[in-house]
CSV table of C-alpha atoms in Angstrom, one decimal:
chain,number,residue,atom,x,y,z
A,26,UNK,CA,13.0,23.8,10.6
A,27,UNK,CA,12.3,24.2,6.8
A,28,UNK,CA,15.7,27.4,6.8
A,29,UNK,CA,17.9,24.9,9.1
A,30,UNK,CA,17.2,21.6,6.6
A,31,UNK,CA,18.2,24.3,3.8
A,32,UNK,CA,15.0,23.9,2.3
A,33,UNK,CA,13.5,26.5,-0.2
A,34,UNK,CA,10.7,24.6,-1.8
A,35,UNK,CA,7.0,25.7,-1.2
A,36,UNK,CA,4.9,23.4,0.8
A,37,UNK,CA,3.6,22.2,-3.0
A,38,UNK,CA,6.9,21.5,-4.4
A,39,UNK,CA,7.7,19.1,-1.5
A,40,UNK,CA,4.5,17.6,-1.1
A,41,UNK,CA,4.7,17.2,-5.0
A,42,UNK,CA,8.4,15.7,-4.6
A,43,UNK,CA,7.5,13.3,-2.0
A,44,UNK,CA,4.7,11.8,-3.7
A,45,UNK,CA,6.1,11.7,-7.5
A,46,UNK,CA,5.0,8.5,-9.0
A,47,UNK,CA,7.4,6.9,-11.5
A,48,UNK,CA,8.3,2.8,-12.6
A,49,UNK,CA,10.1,1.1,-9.9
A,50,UNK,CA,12.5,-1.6,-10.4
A,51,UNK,CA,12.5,-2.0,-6.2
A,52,UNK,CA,9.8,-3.1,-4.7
A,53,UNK,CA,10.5,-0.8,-1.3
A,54,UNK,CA,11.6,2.3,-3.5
A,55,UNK,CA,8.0,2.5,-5.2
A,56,UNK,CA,5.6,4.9,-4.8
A,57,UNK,CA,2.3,4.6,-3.2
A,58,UNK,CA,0.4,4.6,-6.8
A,59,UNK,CA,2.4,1.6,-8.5
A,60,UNK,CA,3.6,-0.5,-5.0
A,61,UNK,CA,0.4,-2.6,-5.2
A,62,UNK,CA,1.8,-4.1,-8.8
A,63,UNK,CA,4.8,-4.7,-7.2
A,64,UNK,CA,2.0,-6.9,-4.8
A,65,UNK,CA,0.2,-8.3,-7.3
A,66,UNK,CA,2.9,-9.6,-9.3
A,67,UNK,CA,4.5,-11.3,-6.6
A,68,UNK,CA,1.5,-12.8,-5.3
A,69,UNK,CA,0.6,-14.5,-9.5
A,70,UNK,CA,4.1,-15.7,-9.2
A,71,UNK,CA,3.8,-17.2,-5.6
A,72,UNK,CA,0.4,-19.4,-6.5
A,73,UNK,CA,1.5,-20.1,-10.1
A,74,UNK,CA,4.5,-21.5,-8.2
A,75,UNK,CA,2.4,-23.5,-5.3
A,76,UNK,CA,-0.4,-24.7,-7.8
A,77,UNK,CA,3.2,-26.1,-9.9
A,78,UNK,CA,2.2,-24.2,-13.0
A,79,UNK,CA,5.3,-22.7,-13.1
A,80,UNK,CA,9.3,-24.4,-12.3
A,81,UNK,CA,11.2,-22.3,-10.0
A,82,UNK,CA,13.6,-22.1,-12.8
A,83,UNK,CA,11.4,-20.0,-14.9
A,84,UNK,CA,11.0,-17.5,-12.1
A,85,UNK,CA,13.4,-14.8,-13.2
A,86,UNK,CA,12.1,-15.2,-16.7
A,87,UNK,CA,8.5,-14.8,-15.7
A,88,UNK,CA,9.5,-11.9,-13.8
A,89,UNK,CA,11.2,-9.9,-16.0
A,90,UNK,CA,8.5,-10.2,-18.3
A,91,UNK,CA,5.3,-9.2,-15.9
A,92,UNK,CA,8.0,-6.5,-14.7
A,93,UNK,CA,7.5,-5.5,-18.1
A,94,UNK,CA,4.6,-6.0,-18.7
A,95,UNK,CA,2.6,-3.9,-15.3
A,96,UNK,CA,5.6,-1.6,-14.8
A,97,UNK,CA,7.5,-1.1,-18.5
A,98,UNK,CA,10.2,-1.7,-16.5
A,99,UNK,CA,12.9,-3.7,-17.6
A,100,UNK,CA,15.1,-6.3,-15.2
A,101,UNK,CA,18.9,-5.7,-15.9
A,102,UNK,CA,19.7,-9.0,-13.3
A,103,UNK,CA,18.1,-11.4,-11.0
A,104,UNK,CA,19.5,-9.2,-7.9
A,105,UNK,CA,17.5,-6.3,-8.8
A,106,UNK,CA,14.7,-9.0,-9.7
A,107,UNK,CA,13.2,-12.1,-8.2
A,108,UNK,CA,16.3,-12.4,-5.4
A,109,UNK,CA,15.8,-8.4,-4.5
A,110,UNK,CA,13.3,-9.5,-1.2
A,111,UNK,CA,14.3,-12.1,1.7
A,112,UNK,CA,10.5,-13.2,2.1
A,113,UNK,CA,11.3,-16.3,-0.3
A,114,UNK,CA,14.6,-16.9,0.9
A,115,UNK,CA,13.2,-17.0,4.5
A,116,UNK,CA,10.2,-19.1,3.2
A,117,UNK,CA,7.8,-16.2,3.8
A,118,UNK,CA,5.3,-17.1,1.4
A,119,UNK,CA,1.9,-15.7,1.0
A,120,UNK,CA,3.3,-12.4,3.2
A,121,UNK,CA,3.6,-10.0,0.4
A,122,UNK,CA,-0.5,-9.4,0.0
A,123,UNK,CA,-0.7,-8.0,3.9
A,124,UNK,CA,1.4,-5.1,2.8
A,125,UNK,CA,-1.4,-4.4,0.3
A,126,UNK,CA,-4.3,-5.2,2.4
A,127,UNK,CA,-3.2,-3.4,5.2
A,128,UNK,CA,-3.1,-0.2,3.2
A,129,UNK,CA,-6.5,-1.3,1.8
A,130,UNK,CA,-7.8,-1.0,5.5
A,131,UNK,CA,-5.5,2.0,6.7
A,132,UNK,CA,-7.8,4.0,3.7
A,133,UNK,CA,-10.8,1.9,4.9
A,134,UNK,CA,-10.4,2.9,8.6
A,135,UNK,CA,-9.4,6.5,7.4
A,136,UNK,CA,-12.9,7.0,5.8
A,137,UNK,CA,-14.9,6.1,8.3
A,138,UNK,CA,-12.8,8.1,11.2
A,139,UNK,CA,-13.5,11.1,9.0
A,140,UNK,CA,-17.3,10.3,9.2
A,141,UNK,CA,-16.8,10.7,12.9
A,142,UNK,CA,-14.3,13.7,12.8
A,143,UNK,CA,-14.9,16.0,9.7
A,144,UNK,CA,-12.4,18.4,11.2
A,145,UNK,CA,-9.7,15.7,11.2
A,146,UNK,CA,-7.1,17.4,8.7
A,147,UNK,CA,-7.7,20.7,11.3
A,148,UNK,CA,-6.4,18.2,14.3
A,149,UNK,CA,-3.4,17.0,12.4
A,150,UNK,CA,-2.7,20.0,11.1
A,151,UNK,CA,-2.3,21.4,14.5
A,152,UNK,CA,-0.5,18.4,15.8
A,153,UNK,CA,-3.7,16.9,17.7
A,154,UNK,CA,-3.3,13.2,17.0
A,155,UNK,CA,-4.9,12.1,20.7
A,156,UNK,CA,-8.6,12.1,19.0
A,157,UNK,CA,-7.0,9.4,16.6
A,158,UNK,CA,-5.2,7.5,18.8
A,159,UNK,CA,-8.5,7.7,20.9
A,160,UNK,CA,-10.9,6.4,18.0
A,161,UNK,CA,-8.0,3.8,16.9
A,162,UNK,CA,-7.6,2.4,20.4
A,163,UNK,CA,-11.2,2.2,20.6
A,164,UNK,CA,-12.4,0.9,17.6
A,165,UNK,CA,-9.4,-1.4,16.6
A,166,UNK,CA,-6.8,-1.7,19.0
A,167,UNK,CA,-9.2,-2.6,22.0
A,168,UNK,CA,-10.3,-5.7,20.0
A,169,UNK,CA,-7.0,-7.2,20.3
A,170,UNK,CA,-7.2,-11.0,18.8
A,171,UNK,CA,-10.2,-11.7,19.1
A,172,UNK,CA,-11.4,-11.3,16.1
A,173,UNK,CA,-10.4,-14.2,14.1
A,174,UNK,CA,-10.2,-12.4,10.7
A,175,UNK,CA,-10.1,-9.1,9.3
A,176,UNK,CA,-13.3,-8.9,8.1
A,177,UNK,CA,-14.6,-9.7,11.4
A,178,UNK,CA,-12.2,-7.1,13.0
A,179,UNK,CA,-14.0,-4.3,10.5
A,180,UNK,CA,-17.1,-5.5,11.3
A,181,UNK,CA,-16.9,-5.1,14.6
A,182,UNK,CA,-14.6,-1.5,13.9
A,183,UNK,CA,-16.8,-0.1,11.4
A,184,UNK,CA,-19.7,-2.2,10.5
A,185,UNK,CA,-18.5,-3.6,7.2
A,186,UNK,CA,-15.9,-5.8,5.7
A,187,UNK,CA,-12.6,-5.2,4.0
A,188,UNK,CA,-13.8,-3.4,1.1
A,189,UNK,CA,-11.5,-1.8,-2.1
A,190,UNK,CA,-13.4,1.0,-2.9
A,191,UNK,CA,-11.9,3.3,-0.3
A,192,UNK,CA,-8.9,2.5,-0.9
A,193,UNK,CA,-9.0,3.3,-4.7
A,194,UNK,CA,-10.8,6.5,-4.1
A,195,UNK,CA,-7.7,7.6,-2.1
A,196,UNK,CA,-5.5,6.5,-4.4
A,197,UNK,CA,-7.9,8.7,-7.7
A,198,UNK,CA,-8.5,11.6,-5.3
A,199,UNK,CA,-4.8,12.2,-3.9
A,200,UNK,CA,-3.4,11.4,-7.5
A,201,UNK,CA,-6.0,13.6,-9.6
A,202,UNK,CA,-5.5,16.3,-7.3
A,203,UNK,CA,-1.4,16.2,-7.3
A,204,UNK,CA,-1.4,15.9,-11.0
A,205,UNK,CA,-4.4,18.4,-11.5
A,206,UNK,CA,-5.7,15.6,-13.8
A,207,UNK,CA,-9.4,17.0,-13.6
């Protein structure tokens, strides 16, 4: 597959290329490592917005400047700024933070499969993903709705609530590891 993409970069240099970090103007171009400012900021703006401490006019001003500020990025127009997502225009508000904490619980769930299946990078590796889908199914997907939160969903999947720390630790080990930062 690699000789008829025309690839000759070693497994390294890919996996390197496809995980570079680096600012973002665009919230759906960022990396993994800097997407959850992209979250954060949007969510300060949304509740300084509800709570009326901030006009909607100032909203491509205050932008710009936390852009800035978490990014050092700076905003050459309002397209590539505070109009670049439809969630506001559609009056999705409040919908940016599930992108965040559902990768918060992706790395949450991914911990505790591995306490189950230490050999689970051998199984993807080898293209065995019906032990995954197996433990998924069985400890998320068979709860459907009923759980009326997601802490109660984690509870019940793993016997604890949303928690950061996994979450952050893939983010330090994957990063560390990529950038030989040890």
């Amino acid at each position: 597959m690699r000789t008829g993409l025309g690839l000759t970069a070693s497994d390294e240099e890919l996996y390197g290329a496809t995980n570079a970090v680096s600012q973002s103007l665009i919230r759906v171009e960022a990396d993994e490592l800097t997407y959850p400012m992209h979250v954060v900021m949007r969510f300060e703006l949304e509740r300084a917005l509800l709570r009326g401490e901030m006009k909607v006019e100032e909203l491509p001003a205050r932008w710009n400047a936390r852009m800035k500020e978490l990014l050092a990025v700076d905003v050459p127009d309002d397209r590539r700024g505070c109009l670049q997502d439809v969630h506001w225009s559609g009056l999705a508000i409040g919908y940016f933070p599930t992108y965040l904490l559902g990768a918060i619980m992706a790395a949450q769930l991914e911990h505790h499969m591995r306490l189950q299946m230490p050999d689970l990078d051998a199984k993807i590796e080898a293209g065995d993903f019906a032990p995954i889908r197996h433990w998924l199914n069985e400890k998320v997907h068979a709860q459907g709705s009923v759980p009326k939160s997601m802490d109660e969903l984690l509870v019940r999947a793993v016997g604890e609530p949303l928690k950061t720390e996994y979450f952050l630790k893939y983010l330090k080990d994957k990063y560390t590891d990529l950038y030989h930062l040890d």
